[in-house]
Coordinates of C-alpha atoms in Angstrom, one line a residue:
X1404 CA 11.5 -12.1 -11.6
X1405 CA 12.6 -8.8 -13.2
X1406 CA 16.6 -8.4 -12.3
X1407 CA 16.5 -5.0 -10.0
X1408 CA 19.5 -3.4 -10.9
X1409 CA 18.9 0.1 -8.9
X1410 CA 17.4 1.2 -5.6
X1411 CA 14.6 3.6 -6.9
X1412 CA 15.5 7.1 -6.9
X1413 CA 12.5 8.2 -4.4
X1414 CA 13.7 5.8 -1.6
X1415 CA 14.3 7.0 1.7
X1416 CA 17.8 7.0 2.9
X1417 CA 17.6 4.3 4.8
X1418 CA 14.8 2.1 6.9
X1419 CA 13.7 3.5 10.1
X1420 CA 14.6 2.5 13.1
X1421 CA 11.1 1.0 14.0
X1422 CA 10.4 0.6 17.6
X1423 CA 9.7 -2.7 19.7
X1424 CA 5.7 -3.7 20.0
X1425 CA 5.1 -5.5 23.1
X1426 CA 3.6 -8.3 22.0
X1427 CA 4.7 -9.1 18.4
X1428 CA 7.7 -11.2 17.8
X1429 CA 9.2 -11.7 14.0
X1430 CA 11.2 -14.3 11.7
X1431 CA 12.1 -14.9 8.6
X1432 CA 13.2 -18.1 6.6
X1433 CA 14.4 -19.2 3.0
X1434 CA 11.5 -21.9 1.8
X1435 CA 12.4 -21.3 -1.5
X1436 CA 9.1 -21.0 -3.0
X1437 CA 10.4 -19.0 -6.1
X1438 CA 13.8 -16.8 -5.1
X1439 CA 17.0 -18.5 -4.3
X1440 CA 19.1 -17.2 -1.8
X1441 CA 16.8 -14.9 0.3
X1442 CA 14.3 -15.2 2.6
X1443 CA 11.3 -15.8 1.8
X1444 CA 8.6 -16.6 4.7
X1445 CA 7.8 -14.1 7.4
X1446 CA 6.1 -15.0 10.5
X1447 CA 4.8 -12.8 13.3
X1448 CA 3.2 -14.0 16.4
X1449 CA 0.8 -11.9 18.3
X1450 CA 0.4 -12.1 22.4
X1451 CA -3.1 -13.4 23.6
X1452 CA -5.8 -10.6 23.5
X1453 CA -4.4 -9.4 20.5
X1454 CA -7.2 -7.6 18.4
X1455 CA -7.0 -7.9 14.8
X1456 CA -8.7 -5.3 11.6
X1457 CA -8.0 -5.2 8.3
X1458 CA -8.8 -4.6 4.4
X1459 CA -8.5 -6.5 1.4
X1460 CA -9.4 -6.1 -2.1
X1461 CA -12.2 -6.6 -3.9
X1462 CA -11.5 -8.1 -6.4
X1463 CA -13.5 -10.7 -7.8
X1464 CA -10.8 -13.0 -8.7
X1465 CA -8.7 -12.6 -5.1
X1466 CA -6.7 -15.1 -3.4
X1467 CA -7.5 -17.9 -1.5
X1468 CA -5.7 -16.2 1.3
X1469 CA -7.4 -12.9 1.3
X1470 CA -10.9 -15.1 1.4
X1471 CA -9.6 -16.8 4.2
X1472 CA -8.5 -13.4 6.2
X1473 CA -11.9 -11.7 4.9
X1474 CA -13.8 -15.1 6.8
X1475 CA -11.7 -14.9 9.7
X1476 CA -11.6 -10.8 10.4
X1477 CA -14.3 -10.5 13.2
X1478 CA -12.9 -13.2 15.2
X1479 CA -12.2 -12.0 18.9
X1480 CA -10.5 -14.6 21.2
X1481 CA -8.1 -14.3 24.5
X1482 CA -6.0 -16.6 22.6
X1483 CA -3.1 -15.4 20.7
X1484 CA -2.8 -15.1 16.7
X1485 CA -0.2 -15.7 14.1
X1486 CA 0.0 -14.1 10.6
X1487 CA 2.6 -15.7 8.0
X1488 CA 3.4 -14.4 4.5
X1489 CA 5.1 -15.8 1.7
X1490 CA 6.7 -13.9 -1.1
X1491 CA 7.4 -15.5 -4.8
X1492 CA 3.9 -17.2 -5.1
X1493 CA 0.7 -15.3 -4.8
X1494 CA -1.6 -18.5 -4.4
X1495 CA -4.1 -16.7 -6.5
X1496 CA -6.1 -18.8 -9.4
X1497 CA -5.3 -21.8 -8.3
X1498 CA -9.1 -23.1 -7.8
X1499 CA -9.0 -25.9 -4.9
X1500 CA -5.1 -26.1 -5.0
X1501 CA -5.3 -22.9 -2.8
X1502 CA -8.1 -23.5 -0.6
X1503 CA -6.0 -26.9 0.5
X1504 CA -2.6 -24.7 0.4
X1505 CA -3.9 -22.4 3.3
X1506 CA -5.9 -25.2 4.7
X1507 CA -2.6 -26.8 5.5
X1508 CA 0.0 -24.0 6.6
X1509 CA -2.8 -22.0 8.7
X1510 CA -3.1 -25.9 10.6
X1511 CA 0.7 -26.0 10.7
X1512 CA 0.8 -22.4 11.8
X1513 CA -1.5 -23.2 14.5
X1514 CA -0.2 -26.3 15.6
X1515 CA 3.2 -24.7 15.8
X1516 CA 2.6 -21.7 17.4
X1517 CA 0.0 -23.0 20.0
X1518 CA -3.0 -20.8 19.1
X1519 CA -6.2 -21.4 17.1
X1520 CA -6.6 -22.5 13.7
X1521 CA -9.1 -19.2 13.3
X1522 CA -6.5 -17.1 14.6
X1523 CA -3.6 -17.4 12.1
X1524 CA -4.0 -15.1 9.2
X1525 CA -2.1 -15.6 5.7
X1526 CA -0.7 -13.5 3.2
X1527 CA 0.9 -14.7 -0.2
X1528 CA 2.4 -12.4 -3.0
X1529 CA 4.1 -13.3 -6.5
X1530 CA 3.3 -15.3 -9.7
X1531 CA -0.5 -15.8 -10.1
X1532 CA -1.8 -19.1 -11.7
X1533 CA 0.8 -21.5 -10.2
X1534 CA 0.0 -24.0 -7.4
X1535 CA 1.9 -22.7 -4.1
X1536 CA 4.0 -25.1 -2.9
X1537 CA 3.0 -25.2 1.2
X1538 CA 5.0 -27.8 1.7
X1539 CA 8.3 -25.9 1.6
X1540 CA 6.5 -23.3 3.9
X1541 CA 5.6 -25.7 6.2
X1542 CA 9.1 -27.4 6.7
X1543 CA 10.4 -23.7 8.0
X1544 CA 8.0 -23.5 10.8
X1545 CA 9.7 -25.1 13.4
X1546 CA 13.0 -22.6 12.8
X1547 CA 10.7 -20.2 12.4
X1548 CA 9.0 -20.4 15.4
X1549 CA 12.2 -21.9 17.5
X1550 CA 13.8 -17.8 16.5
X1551 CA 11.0 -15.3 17.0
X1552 CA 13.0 -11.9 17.6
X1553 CA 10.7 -9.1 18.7
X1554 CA 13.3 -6.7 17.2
X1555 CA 13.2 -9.0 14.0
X1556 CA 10.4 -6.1 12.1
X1557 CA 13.4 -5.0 9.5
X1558 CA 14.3 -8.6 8.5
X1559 CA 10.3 -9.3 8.1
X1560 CA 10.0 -6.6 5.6
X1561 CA 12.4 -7.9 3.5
X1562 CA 11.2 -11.4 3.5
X1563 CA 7.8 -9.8 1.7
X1564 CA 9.2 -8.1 -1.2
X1565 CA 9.0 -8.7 -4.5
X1566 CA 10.1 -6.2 -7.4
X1567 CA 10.1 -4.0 -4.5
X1568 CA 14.1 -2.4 -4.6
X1569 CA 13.9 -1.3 -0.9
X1570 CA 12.1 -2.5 2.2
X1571 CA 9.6 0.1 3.7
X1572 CA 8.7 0.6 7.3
X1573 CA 7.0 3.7 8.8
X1574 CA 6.4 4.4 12.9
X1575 CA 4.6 6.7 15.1
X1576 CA 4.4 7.5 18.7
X1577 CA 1.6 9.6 21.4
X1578 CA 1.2 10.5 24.5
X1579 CA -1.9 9.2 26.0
X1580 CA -2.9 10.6 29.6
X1581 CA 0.7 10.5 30.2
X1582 CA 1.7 6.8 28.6
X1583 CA 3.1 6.2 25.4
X1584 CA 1.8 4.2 22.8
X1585 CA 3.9 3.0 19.9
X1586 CA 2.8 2.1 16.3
X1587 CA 5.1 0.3 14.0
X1588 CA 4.3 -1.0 10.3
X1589 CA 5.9 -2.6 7.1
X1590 CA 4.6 -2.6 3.5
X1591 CA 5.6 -4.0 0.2
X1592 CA 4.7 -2.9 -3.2
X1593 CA 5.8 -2.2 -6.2
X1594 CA 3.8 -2.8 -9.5
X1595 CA -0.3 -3.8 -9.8
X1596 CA -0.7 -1.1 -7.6
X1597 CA -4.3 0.8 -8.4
X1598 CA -5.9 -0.7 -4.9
X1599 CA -9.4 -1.1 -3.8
X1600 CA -9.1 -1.7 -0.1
X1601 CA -5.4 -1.3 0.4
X1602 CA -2.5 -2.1 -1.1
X1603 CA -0.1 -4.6 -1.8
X1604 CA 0.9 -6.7 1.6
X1605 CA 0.6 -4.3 4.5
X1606 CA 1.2 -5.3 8.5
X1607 CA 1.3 -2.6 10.7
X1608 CA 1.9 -3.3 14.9
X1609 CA 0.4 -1.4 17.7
X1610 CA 0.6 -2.1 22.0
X1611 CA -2.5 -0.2 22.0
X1612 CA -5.3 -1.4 24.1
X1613 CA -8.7 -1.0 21.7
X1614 CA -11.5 -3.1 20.9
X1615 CA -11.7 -4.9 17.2
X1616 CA -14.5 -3.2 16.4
X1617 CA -13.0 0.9 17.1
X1618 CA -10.1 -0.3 15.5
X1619 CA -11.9 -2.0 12.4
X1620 CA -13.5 1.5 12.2
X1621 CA -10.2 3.7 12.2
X1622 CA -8.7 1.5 9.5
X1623 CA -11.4 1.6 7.3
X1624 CA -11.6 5.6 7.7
X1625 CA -7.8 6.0 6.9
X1626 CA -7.4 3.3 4.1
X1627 CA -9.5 5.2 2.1
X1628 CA -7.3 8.5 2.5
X1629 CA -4.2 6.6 2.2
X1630 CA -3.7 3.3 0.6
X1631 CA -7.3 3.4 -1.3
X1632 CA -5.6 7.0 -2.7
X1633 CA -2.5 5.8 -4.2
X1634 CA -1.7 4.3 -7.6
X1635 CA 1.0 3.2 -10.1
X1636 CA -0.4 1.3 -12.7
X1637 CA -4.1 1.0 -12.4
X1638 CA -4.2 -3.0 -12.1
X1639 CA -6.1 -4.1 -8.5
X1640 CA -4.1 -6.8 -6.9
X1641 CA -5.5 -10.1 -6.3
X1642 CA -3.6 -10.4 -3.2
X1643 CA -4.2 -6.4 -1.5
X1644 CA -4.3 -7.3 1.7
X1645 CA -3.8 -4.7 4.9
X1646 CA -3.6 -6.3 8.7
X1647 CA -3.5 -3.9 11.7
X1648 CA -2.7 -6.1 15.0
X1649 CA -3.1 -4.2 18.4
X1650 CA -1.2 -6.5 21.2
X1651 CA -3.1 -4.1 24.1
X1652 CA 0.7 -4.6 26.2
X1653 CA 1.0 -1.0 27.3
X1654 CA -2.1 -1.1 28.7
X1655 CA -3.5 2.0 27.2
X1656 CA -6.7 2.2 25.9
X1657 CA -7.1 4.7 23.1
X1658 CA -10.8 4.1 21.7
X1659 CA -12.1 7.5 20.4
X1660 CA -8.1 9.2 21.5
X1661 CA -8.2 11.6 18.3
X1662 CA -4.1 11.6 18.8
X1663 CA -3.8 7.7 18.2
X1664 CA -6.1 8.1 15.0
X1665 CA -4.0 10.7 13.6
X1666 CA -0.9 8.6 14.6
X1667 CA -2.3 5.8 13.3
X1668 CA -3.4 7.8 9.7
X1669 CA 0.1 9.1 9.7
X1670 CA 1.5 5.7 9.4
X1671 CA -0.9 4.2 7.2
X1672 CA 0.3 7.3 4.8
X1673 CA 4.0 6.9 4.9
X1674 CA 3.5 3.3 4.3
X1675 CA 1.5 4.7 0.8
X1676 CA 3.6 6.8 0.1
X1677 CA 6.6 4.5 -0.1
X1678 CA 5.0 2.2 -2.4
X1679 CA 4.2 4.6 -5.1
X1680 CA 8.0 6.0 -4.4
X1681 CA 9.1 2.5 -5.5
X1682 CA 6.7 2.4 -8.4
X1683 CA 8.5 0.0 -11.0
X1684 CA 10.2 1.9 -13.0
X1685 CA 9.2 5.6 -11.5
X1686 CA 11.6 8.7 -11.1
X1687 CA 8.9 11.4 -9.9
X1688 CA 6.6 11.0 -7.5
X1689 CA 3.3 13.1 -8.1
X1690 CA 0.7 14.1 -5.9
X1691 CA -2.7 15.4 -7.5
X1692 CA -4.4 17.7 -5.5
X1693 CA -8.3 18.2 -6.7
X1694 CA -10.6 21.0 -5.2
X1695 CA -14.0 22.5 -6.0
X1696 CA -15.4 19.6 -6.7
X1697 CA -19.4 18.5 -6.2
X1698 CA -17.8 15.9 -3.7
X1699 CA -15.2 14.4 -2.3
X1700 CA -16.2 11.6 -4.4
X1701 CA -16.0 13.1 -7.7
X1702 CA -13.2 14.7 -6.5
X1703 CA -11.5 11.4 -5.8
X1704 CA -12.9 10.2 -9.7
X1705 CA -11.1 13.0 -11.0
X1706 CA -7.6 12.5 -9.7
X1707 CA -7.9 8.7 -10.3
X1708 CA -8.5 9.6 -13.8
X1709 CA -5.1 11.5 -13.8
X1710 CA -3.1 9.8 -12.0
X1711 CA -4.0 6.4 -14.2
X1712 CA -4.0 8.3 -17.2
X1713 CA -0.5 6.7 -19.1
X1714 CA -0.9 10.0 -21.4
X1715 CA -0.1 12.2 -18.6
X1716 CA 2.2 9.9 -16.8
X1717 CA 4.9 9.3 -19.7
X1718 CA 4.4 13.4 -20.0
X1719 CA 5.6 13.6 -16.7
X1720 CA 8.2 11.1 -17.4
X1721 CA 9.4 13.5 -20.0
X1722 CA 8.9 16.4 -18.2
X1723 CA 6.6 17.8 -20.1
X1724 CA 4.5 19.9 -18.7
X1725 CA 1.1 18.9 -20.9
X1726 CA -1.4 20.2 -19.2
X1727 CA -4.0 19.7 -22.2
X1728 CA -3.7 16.0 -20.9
X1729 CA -5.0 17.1 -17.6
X1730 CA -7.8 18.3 -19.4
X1731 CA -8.8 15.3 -20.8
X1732 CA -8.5 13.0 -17.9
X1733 CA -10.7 15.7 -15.9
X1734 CA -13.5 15.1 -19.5
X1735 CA -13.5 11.5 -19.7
X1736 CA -13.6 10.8 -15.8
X1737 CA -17.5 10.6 -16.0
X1738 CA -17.8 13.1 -13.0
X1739 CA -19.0 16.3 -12.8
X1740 CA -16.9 19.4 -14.7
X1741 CA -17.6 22.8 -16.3
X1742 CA -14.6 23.3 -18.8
X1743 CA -15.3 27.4 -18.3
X1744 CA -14.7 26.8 -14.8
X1745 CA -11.7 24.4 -14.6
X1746 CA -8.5 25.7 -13.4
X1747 CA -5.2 23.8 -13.1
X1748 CA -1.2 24.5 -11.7
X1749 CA 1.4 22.6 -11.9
X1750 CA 3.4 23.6 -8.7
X1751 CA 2.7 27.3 -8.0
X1752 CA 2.6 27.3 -12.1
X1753 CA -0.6 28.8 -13.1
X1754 CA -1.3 27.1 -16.1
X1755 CA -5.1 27.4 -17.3
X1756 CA -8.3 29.4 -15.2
X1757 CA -11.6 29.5 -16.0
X1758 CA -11.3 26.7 -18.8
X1759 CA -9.0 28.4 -20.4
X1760 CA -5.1 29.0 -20.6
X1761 CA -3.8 31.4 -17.9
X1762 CA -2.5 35.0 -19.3
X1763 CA 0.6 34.9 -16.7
X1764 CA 1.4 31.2 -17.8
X1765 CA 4.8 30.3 -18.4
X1766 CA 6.0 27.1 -20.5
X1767 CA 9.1 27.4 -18.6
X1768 CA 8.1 27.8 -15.3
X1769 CA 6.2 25.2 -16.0
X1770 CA 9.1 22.5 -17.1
X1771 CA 11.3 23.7 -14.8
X1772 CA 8.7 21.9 -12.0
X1773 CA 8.8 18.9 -14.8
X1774 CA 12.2 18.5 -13.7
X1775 CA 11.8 17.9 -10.3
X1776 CA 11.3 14.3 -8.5
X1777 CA 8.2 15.5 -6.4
X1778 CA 5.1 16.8 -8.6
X1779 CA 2.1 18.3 -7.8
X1780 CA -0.7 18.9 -9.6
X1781 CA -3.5 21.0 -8.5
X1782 CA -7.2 20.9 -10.5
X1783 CA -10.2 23.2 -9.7
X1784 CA -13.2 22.1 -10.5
X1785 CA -15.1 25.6 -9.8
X1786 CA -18.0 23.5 -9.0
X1787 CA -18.3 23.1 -4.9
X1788 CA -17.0 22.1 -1.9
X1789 CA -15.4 18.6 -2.7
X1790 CA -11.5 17.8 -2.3
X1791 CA -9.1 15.0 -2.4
X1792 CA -6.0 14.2 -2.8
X1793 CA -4.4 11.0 -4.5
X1794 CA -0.7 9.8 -5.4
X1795 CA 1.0 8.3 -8.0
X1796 CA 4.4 8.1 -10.3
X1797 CA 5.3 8.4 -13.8
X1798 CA 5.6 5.7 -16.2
X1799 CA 8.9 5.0 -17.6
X1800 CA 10.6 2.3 -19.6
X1801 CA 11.7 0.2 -16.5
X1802 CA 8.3 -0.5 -15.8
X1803 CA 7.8 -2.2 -18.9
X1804 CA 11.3 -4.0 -18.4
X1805 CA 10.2 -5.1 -15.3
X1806 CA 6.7 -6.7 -16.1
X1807 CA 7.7 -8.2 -19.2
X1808 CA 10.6 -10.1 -17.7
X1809 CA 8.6 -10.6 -14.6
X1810 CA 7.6 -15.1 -14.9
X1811 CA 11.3 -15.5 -16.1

């Protein structure tokens, strides 16, 4: 693994202070599967009646753990559930060697934590190509399950990272008919970031009372708003996987409550947000807003194409505000566009209307929004009614430090 030298400069100040889920206990252990000297294996238990929804790439070459949460993601039991995660090892490519590694620790898990075999969901994120070693997994679950803290969420998100430099977590609250209802999630995520489900490794928590079915539905709606909208390299994960686990303990039910989707979305975004702000490598975080487009889709082509485009990400890098690069990512995105009608801003920087360069445009204006750690730039298609919006980070020369070191 890359040596991380530096908290990223787009990190929070701190992680929050997440709140307890009724329901969901934590802990962490050193297996060693890869690091030395950290933890390593998280485990989080889930009450019976827990409902469980999630996304995961699609990939055609994902995990054997993500094809064993994919098989297992409609199951609805009164029993309770389990999910572990590993960090160091992504158990990916590793042909019957991985269907026999989950196999064994989801048995383990099960065994150990008294629930069904169908109920324990795995998550593994690292090195693809190399066997995973369960066995080292397995020998922590007794401490693991013997220490279950349900205030043990901070320690759990470090046990998942990677090249990640700082743990992320991200909470809501609402009021429902008078009860609260609390949301809590952790993420990590750093490089091979370009999802197409989610992201990374993702668990969020809720005591919400809500079928698996409604709450299949609202994650599916906000992943692709959220963590199918981000991006930091344009390499899909093998591993993406995102698990939402509602415990029901407040005893709230919030199917079709508009104020626990929005809670929810909120969440699901910060958690996106935090993984392209620790982007290997990135100093500027960059939000591309596109309008006017024939629809949301295309719109959503259109700022893909920028934000993987490594022309306009090095620009940024540079702080160069090359806005003929924006141009070509908006030609070659194989959507709809009308160069006489494309309009583009950088900040409130009015750079080019109506397919050509705007007569109040200012080179250093312009730069002087380079400079800055949060960028946005805004597109116009001129075309119709579609909009998105999608995030991402410049590309510097840690990144390349950082992958190229990233098997020694």
């Amino acid at each position: 693994m890359a040596k991380i030298t530096s908290v990223s400069p787009l990190a929070p100040a701190g992680f929050p202070d997440l709140p307890v889920i009724d329901g969901v206990r934590f802990a962490t252990a050193a297996a060693g599967v890869k690091y030395q000297g950290r933890t390593d294996v998280m485990l989080a238990t889930l009450a019976a009646g827990s409902v469980v929804a999630g996304a995961f790439t699609r990939s055609a070459t994902r995990s054997a753990p993500v094809l064993d949460c994919q098989a297992k993601l409609g199951t609805v039991s009164d029993a309770g559930a389990a999910i572990l995660v590993n960090s160091g090892n992504a158990n990916a490519f590793t042909g019957k060697h991985g269907t026999t590694s989950v196999a064994a620790i989801t048995a383990a898990v099960a065994r150990s934590c008294g629930v069904p075999q169908n109920r324990v969901f795995t998550s593994s994120t690292g090195v693809i190509g190399e066997p995973l070693p369960h066995e080292r997994i397995i020998t922590t679950l007794r401490t693991l399950n013997d220490n279950t803290d349900p205030a043990g969420i901070a320690d759990a998100a470090l046990a998942i990272m990677t090249t990640d430099t700082f743990p992320k977590g991200a909470k809501a609250q609402v009021d429902v008919n008078g009860k609260t209802v609390k949301i809590a999630g952790i993420a990590k995520g750093s490089g091979m970031i370009a999802p197409d489900m989610a992201t990374m490794l993702v668990y969020i928590f809720t005591d919400a009372q809500i079928g698996q079915e409604a709450l299949q539905n609202l994650v599916s709606l906000h992943n692709e708003t959220t963590f199918n909208s981000i991006t930091v390299d344009s390499d899909t994960s093998t591993s993406d996987s995102l698990i939402v686990a509602a415990t029901g303990a407040s005893g709230v039910c919030v199917d079709g409550h508009d104020g626990f989707s929005a809670a929810l979305h909120g969440v699901m975004q910060d958690l996106a947000h935090q993984v392209v702000k620790d982007g290997e490598g990135a100093t500027k975080f960059v939000e591309i807003q596109i309008t006017g487009a024939a629809s949301d889709a295309e719109a959503k082509t259109h700022g893909m194409s920028i934000a993987n485009s490594p022309l306009i990400k090095t620009a940024i890098a540079g702080e160069d505000p090359n806005w003929g690069r924006v141009v070509m990512a908006i030609g070659k995105s194989g959507a709809q566009a009308d160069r006489d009608r494309l309009s583009i801003r950088f900040g409130d920087v009015e750079v080019a209307k109506d397919g050509w360069r705007s007569e109040t445009y200012s080179e250093e204006a312009a730069a002087a929004h380079m400079k800055g750690q949060h960028i946005l730039i805004s597109v116009d298609l001129g075309i119709g009614e579609g909009r998105a919006t999608v995030w991402t980070c410049d590309l510097t020369h840690g990144y390349i430090a950082i992958n190229a070191d990233y098997r020694s």
